[in-house]
PDB file of C-alpha atoms and ligand atoms in Angstrom:
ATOM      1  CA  UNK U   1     115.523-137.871  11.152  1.00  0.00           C
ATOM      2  CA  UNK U   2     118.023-139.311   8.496  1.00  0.00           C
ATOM      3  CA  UNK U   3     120.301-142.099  10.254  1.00  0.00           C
ATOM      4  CA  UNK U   4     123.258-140.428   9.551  1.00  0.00           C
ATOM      5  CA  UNK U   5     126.656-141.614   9.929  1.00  0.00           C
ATOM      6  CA  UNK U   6     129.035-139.492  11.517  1.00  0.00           C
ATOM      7  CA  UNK U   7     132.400-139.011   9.823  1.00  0.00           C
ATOM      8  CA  UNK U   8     135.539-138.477  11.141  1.00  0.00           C
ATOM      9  CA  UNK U   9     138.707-136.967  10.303  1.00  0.00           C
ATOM     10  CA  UNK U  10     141.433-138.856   7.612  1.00  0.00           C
ATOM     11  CA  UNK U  11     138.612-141.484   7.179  1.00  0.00           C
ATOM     12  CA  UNK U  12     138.392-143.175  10.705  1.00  0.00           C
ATOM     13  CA  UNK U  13     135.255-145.321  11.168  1.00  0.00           C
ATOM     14  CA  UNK U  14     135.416-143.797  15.086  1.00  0.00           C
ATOM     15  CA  UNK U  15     137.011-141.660  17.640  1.00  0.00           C
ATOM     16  CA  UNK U  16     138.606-142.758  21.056  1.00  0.00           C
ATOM     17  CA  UNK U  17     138.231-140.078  23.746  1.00  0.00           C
ATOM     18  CA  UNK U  18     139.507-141.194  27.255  1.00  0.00           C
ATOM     19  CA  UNK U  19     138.672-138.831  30.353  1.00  0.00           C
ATOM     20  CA  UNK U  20     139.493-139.483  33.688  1.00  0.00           C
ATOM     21  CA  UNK U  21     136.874-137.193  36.588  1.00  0.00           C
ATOM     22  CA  UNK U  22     139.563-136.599  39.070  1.00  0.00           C
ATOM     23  CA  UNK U  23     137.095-135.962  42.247  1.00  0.00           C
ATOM     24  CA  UNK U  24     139.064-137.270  45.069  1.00  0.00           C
ATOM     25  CA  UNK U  25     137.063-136.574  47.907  1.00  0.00           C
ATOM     26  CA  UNK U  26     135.181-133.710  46.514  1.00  0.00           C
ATOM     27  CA  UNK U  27     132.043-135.532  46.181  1.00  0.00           C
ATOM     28  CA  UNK U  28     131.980-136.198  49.813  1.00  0.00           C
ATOM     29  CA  UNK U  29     132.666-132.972  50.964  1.00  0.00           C
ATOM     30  CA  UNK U  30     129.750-131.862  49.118  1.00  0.00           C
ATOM     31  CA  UNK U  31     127.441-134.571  50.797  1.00  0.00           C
ATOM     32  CA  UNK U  32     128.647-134.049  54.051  1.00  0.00           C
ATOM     33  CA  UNK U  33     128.467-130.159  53.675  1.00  0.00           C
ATOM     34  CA  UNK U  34     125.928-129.709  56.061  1.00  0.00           C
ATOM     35  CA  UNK U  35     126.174-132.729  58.114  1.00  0.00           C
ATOM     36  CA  UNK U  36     129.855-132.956  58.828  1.00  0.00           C
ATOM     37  CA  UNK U  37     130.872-136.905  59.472  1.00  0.00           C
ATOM     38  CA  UNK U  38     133.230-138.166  61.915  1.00  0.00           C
ATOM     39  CA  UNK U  39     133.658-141.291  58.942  1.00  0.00           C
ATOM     40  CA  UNK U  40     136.674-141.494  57.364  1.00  0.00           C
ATOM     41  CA  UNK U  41     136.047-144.100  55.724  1.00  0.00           C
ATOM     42  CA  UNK U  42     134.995-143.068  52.215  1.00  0.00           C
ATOM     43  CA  UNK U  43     137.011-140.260  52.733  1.00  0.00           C
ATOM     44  CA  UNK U  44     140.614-141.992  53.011  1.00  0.00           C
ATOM     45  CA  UNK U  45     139.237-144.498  49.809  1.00  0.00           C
ATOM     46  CA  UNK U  46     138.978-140.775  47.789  1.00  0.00           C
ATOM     47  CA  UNK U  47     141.947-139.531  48.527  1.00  0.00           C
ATOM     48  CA  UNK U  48     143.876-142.677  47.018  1.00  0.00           C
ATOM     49  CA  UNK U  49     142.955-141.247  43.981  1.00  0.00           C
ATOM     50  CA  UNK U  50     145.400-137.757  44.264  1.00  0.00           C
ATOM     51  CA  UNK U  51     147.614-139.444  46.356  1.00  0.00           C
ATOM     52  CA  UNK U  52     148.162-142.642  44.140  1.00  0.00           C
ATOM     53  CA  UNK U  53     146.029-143.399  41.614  1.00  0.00           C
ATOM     54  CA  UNK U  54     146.567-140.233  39.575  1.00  0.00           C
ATOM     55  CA  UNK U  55     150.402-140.890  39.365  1.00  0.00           C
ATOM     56  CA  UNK U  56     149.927-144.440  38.064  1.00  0.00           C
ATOM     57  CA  UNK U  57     147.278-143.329  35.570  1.00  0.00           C
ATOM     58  CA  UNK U  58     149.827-140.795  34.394  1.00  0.00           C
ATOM     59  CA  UNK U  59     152.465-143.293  34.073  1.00  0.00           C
ATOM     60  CA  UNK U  60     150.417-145.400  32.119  1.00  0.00           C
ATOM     61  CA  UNK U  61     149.423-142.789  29.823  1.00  0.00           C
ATOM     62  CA  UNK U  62     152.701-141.458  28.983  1.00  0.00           C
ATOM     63  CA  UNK U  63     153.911-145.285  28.703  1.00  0.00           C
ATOM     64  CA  UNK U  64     151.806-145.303  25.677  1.00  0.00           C
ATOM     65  CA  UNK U  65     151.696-141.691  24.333  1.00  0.00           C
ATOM     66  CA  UNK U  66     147.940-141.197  24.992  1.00  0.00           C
ATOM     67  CA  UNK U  67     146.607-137.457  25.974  1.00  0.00           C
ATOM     68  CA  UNK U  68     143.675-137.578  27.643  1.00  0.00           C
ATOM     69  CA  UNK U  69     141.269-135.354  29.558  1.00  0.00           C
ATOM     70  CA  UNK U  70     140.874-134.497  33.037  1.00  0.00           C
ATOM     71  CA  UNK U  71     138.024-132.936  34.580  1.00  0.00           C
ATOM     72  CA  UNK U  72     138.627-131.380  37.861  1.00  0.00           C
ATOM     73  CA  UNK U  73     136.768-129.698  40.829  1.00  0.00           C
ATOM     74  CA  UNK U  74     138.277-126.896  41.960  1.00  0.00           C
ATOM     75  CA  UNK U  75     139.449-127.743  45.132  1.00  0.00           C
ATOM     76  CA  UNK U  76     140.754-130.828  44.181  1.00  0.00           C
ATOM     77  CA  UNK U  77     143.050-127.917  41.926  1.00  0.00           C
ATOM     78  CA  UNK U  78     143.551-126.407  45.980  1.00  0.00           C
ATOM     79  CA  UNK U  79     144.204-129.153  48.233  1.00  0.00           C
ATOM     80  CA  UNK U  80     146.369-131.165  45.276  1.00  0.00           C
ATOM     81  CA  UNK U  81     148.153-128.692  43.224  1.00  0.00           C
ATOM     82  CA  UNK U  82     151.167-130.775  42.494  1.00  0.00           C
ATOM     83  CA  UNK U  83     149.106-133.333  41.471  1.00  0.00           C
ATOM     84  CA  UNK U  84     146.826-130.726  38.344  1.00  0.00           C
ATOM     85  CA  UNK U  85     150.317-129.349  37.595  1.00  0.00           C
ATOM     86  CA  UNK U  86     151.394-132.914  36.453  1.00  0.00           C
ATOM     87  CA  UNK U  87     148.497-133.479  34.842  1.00  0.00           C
ATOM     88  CA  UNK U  88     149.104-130.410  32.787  1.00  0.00           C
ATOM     89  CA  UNK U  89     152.832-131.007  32.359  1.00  0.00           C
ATOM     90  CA  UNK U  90     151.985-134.439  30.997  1.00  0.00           C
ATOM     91  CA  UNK U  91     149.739-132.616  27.909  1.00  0.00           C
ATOM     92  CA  UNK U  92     146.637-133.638  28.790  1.00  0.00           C
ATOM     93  CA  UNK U  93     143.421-131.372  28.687  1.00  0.00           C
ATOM     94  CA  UNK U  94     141.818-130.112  31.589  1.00  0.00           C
ATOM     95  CA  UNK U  95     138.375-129.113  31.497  1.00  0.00           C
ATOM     96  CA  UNK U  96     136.107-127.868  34.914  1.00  0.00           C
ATOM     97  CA  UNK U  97     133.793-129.694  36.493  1.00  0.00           C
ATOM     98  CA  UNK U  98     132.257-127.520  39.617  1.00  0.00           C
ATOM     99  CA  UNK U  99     133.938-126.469  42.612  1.00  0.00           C
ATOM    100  CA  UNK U 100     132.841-128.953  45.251  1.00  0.00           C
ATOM    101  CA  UNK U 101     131.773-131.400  42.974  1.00  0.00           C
ATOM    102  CA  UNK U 102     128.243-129.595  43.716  1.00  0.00           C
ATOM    103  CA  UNK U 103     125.228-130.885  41.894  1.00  0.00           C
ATOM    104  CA  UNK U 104     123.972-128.212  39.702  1.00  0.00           C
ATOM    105  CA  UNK U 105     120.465-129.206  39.686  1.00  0.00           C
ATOM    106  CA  UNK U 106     120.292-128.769  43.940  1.00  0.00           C
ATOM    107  CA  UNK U 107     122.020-125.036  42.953  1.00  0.00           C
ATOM    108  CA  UNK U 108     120.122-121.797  41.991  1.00  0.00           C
ATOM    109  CA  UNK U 109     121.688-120.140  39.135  1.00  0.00           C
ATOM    110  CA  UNK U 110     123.970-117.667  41.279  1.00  0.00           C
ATOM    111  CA  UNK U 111     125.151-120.319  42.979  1.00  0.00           C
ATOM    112  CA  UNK U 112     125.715-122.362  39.914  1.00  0.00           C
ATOM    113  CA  UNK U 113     127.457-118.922  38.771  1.00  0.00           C
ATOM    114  CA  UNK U 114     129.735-118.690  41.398  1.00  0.00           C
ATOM    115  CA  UNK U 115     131.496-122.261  41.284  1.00  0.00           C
ATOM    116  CA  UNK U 116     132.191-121.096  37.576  1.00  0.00           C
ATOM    117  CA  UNK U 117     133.678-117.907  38.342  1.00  0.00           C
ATOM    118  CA  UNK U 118     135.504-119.696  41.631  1.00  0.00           C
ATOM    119  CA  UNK U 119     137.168-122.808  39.543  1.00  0.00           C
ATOM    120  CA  UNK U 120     137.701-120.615  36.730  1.00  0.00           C
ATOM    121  CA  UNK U 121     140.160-118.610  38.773  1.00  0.00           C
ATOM    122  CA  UNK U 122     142.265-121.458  40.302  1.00  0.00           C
ATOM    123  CA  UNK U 123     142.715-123.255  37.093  1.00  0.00           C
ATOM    124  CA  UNK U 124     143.269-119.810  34.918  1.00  0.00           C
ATOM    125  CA  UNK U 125     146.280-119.144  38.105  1.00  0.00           C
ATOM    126  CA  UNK U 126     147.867-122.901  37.713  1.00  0.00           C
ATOM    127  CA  UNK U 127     147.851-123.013  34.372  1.00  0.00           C
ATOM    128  CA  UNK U 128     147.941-119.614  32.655  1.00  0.00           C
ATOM    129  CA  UNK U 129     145.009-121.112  30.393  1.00  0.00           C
ATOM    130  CA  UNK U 130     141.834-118.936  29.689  1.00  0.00           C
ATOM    131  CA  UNK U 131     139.272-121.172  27.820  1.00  0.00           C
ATOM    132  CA  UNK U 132     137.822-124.527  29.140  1.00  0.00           C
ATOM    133  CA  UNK U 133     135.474-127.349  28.250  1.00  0.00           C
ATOM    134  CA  UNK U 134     133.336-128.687  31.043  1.00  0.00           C
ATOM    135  CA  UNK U 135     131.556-131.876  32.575  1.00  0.00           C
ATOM    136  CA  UNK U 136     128.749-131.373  35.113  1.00  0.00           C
ATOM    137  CA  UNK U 137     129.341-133.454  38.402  1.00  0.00           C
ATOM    138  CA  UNK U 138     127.347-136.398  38.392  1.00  0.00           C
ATOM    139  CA  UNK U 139     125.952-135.887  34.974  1.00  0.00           C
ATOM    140  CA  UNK U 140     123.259-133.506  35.730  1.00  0.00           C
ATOM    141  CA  UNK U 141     122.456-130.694  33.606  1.00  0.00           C
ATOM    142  CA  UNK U 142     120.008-127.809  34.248  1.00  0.00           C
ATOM    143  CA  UNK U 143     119.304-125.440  31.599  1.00  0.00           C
ATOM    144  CA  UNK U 144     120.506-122.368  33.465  1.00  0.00           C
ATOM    145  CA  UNK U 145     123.577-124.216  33.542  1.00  0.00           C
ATOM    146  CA  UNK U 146     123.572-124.189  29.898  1.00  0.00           C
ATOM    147  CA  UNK U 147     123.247-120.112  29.953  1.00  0.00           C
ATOM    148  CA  UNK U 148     125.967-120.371  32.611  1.00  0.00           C
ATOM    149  CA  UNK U 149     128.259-122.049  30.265  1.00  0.00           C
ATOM    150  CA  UNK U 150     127.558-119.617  27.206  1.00  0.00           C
ATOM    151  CA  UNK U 151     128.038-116.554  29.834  1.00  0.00           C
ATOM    152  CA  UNK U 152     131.702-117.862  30.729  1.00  0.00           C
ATOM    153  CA  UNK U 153     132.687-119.064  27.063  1.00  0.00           C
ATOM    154  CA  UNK U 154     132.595-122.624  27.825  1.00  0.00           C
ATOM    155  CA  UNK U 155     133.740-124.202  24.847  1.00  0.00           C
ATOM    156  CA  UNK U 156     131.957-127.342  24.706  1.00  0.00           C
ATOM    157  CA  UNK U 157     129.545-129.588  27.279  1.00  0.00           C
ATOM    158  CA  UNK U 158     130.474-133.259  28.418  1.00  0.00           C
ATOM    159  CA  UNK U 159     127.555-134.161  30.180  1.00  0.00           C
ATOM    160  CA  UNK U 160     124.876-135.174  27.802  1.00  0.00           C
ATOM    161  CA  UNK U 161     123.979-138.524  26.555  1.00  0.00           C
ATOM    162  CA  UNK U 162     121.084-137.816  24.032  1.00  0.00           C
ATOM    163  CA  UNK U 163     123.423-139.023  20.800  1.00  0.00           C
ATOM    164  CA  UNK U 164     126.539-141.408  20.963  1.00  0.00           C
ATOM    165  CA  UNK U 165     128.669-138.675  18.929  1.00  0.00           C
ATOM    166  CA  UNK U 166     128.889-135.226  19.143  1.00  0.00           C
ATOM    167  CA  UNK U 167     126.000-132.677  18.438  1.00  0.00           C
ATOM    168  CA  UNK U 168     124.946-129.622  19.406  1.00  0.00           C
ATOM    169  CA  UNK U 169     122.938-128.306  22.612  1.00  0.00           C
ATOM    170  CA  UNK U 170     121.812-125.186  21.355  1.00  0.00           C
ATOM    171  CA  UNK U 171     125.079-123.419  20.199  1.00  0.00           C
ATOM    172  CA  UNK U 172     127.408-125.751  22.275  1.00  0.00           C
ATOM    173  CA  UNK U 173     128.929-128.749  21.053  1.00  0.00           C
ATOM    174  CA  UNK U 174     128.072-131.260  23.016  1.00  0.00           C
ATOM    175  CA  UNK U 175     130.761-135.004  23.949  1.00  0.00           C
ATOM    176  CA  UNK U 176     128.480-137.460  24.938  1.00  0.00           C
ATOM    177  CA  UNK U 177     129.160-139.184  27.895  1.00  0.00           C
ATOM    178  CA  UNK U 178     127.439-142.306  28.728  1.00  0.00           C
ATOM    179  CA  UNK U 179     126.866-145.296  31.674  1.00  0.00           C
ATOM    180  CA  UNK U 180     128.346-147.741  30.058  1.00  0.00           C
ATOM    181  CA  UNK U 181     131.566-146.460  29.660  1.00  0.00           C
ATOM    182  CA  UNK U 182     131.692-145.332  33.209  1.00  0.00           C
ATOM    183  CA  UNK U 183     133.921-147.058  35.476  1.00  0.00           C
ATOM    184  CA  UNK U 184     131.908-145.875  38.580  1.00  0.00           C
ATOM    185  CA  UNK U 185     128.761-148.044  37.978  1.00  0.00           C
ATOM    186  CA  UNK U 186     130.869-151.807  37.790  1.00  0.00           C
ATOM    187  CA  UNK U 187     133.674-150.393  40.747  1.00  0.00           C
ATOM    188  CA  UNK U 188     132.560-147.721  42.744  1.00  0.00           C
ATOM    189  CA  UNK U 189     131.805-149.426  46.291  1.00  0.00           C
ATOM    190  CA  UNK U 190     132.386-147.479  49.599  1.00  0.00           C
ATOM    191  CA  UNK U 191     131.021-150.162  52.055  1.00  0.00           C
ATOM    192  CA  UNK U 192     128.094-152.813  52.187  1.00  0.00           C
ATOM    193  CA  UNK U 193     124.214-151.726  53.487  1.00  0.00           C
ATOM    194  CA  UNK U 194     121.380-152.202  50.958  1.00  0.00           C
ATOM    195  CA  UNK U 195     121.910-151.464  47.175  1.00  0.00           C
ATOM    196  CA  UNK U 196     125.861-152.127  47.329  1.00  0.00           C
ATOM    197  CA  UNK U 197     127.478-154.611  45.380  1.00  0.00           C
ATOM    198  CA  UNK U 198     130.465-155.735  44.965  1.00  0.00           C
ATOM    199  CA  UNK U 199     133.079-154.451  42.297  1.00  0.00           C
ATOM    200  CA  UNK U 200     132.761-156.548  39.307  1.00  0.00           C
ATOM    201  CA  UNK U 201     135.838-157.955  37.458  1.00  0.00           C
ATOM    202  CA  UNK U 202     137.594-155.667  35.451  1.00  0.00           C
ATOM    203  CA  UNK U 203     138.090-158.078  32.882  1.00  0.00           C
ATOM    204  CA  UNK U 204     134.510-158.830  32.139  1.00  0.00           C
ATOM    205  CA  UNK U 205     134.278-155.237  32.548  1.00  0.00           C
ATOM    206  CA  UNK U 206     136.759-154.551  29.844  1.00  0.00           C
ATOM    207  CA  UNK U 207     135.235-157.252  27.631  1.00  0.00           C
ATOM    208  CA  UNK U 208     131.971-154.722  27.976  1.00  0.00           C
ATOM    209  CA  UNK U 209     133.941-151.734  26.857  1.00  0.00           C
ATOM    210  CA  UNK U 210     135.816-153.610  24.090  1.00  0.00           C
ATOM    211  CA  UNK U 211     132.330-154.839  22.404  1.00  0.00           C
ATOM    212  CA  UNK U 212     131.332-151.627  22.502  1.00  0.00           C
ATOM    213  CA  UNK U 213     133.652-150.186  21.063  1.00  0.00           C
ATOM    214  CA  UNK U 214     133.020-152.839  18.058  1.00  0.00           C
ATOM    215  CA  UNK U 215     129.595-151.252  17.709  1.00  0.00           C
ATOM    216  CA  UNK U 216     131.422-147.729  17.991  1.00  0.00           C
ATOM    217  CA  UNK U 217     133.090-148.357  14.973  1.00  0.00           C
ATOM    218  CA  UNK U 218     129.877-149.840  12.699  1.00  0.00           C
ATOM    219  CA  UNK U 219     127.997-146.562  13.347  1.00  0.00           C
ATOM    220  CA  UNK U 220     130.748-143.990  14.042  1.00  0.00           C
ATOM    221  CA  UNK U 221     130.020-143.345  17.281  1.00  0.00           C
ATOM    222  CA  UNK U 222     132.149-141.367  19.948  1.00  0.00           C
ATOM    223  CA  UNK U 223     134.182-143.660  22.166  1.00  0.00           C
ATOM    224  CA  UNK U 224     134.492-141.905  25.238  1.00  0.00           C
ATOM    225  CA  UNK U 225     135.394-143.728  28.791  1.00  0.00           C
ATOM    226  CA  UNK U 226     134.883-141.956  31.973  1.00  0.00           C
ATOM    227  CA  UNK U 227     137.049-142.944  34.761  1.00  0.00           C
ATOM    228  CA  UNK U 228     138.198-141.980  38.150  1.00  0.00           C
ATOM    229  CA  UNK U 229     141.560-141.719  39.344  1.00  0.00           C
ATOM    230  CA  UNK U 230     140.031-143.100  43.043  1.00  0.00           C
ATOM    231  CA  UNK U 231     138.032-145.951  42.075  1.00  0.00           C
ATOM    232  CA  UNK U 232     140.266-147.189  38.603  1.00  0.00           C
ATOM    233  CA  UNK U 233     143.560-146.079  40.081  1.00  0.00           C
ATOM    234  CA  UNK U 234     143.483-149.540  41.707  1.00  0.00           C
ATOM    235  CA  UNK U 235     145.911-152.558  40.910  1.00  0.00           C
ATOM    236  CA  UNK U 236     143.756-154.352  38.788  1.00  0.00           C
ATOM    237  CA  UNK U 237     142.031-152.127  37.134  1.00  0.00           C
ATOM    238  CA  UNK U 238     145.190-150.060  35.747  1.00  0.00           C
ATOM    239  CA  UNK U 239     146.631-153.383  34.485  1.00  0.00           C
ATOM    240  CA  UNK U 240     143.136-153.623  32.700  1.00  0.00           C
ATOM    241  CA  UNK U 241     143.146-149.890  31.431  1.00  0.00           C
ATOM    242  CA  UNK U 242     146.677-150.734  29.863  1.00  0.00           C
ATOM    243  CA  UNK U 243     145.325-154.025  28.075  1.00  0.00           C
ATOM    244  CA  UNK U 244     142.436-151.586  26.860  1.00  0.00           C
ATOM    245  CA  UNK U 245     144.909-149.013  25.938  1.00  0.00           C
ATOM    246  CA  UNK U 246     146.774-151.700  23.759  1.00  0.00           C
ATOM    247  CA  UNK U 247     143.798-152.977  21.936  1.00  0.00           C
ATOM    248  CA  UNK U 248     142.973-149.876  20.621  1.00  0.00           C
ATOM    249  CA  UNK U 249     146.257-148.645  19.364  1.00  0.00           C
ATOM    250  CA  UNK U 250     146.295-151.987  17.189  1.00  0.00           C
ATOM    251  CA  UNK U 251     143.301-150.660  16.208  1.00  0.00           C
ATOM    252  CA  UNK U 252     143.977-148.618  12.958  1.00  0.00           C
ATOM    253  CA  UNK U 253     140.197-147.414  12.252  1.00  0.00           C
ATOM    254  CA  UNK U 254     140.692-144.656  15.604  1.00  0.00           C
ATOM    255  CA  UNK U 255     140.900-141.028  15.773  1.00  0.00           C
ATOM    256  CA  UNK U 256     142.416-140.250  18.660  1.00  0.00           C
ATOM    257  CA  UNK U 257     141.812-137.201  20.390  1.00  0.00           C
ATOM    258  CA  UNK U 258     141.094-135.310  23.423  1.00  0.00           C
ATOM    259  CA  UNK U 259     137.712-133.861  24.129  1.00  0.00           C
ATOM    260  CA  UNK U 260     138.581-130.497  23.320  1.00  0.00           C
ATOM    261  CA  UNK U 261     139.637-131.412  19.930  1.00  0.00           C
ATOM    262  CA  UNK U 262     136.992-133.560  19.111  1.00  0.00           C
ATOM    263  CA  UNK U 263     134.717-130.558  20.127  1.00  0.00           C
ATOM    264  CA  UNK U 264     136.888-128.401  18.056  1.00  0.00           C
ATOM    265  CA  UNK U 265     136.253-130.765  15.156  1.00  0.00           C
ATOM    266  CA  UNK U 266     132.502-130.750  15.728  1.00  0.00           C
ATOM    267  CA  UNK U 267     132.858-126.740  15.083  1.00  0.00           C
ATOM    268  CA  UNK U 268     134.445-126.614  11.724  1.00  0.00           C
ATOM    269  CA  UNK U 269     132.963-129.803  10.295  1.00  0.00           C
ATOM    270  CA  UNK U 270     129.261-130.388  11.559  1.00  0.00           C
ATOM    271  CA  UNK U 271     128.186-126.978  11.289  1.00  0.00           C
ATOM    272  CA  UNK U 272     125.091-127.207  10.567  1.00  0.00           C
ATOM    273  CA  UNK U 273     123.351-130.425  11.611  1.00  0.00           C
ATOM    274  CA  UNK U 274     122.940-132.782  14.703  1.00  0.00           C
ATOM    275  CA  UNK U 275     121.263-129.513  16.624  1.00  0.00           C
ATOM    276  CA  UNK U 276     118.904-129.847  19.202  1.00  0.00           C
ATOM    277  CA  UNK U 277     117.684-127.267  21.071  1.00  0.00           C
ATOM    278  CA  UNK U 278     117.630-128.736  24.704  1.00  0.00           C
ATOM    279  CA  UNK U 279     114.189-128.308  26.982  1.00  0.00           C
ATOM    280  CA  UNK U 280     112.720-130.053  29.450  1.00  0.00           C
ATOM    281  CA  UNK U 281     109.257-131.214  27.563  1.00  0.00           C
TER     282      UNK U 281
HETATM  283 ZN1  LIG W 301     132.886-136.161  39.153  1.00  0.00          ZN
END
């Protein structure tokens, strides 16, 4: 295919996209779901994320006029509810992203179905909003999860990594995600045992991000950092999200937007190309 560059609105070379997934302890729920743990351990270390973290992000956002994107599980929307309504009254999107944090690819489709209809609910009664984009937990995709999302008028994926700015999956725009922008894989670290390693320094972790952001630019890529208020809610790493922050506001070749509107800008401007129809050979 033609290497096309990607354009972006009022001539920007890229677009900056920050998201926070605001999981809390969801993800453990889910993994203890049938083994219930008498560790609470990993469980207290998630819930500094709606207890803390959250606020300071939120601060820090405001501070410097960014709107961002929050994906939620559904009962985080439950157990916090303060917490999502802040989120909302601060402007920022908020898209779904499961009930339990479940894995959709360890779901049959009526299950999948049901955490839709489920989240859907809570965050339609918080925040008298009808339409949502969404982010799979963990990243993983299944294609009936795809028919799921056309069936409850998702507006757009965030799950995807298959180009570096946005395209289609069938008839859905899709925001790439990827690793590298991920704050989990340098900082998420519950404990020692084999295949653990200690949280890296957020400034060589920020260096990361800032280079790539450099190559974001040269091919007009999608900027888009995934963090979590639990694992970058922490000293350190906030007074490294602000430094990021303020590099990129000096930074006049950005488009600024939240995932919803750069899906919204995929619509009216791309469309025809950057479709793939998604399958698994
Ligand atoms: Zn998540």
């Amino acid at each position: 295919m033609e290497n096309l560059i990607y354009q972006w609105p009022q001539g920007k070379k890229c677009a900056v996209s920050l998201s926070f997934d605001f999981d809390g302890e969801s993800p453990y729920l889910w993994r203890t779901r049938n083994t219930p743990s008498n560790m609470l351990g990993e469980w207290e270390q998630r819930r500094f994320g709606p207890r803390q973290g959250i606020y300071r992000i939120l601060d820090i956002l405001k501070k410097y006029e960014v709107r961002a994107t929050f994906f939620i599980p559904g009962v985080i929307a439950e157990k916090y509810p303060q917490a999502v309504e802040q989120v909302a009254k601060h402007g920022h999107e908020i898209g779904l992203h499961g009930y339990l944090h479940e894995r959709v690819d360890q779901l049959t489709k009526t299950e999948v179905e049901e955490t839709f209809t489920k989240s859907k609910e809570i965050f339609e009664r918080l925040l008298g909003k009808k339409t949502f984009g969404y982010r799979s937990p963990s990243w993983e995709m299944t294609l009936e999860t795809f028919e799921v999302l056309r069936e409850h008028n998702i507006i757009y994926d965030s799950s995807m990594m298959g180009y570096d700015h946005p395209y289609w999956v069938d008839d859905l725009p899709e925001i790439p995600v990827q690793w590298l922008l991920d704050d989990a894989i340098f900082f998420r670290y519950t404990g020692g045992g084999p295949g653990s390693y200690p949280p890296q320094n957020p400034a060589v972790v920020m260096d990361a991000w800032k280079q790539e952001f450099e190559g974001m630019k040269r091919y007009g890529g999608l900027f888009l950092t995934t963090m979590h208020p639990w694992i970058s809610g922490r000293a350190s790493r906030l007074m490294e999200l602000e430094q990021l922050i303020l590099f990129l506001q000096r930074d006049s070749d950005v488009w600024w937007a939240t995932c919803e509107e750069v899906a919204a800008y995929h619509r009216s401007h791309y469309p025809d190309q950057f479709r793939e129809t998604i399958g698994v050979n």
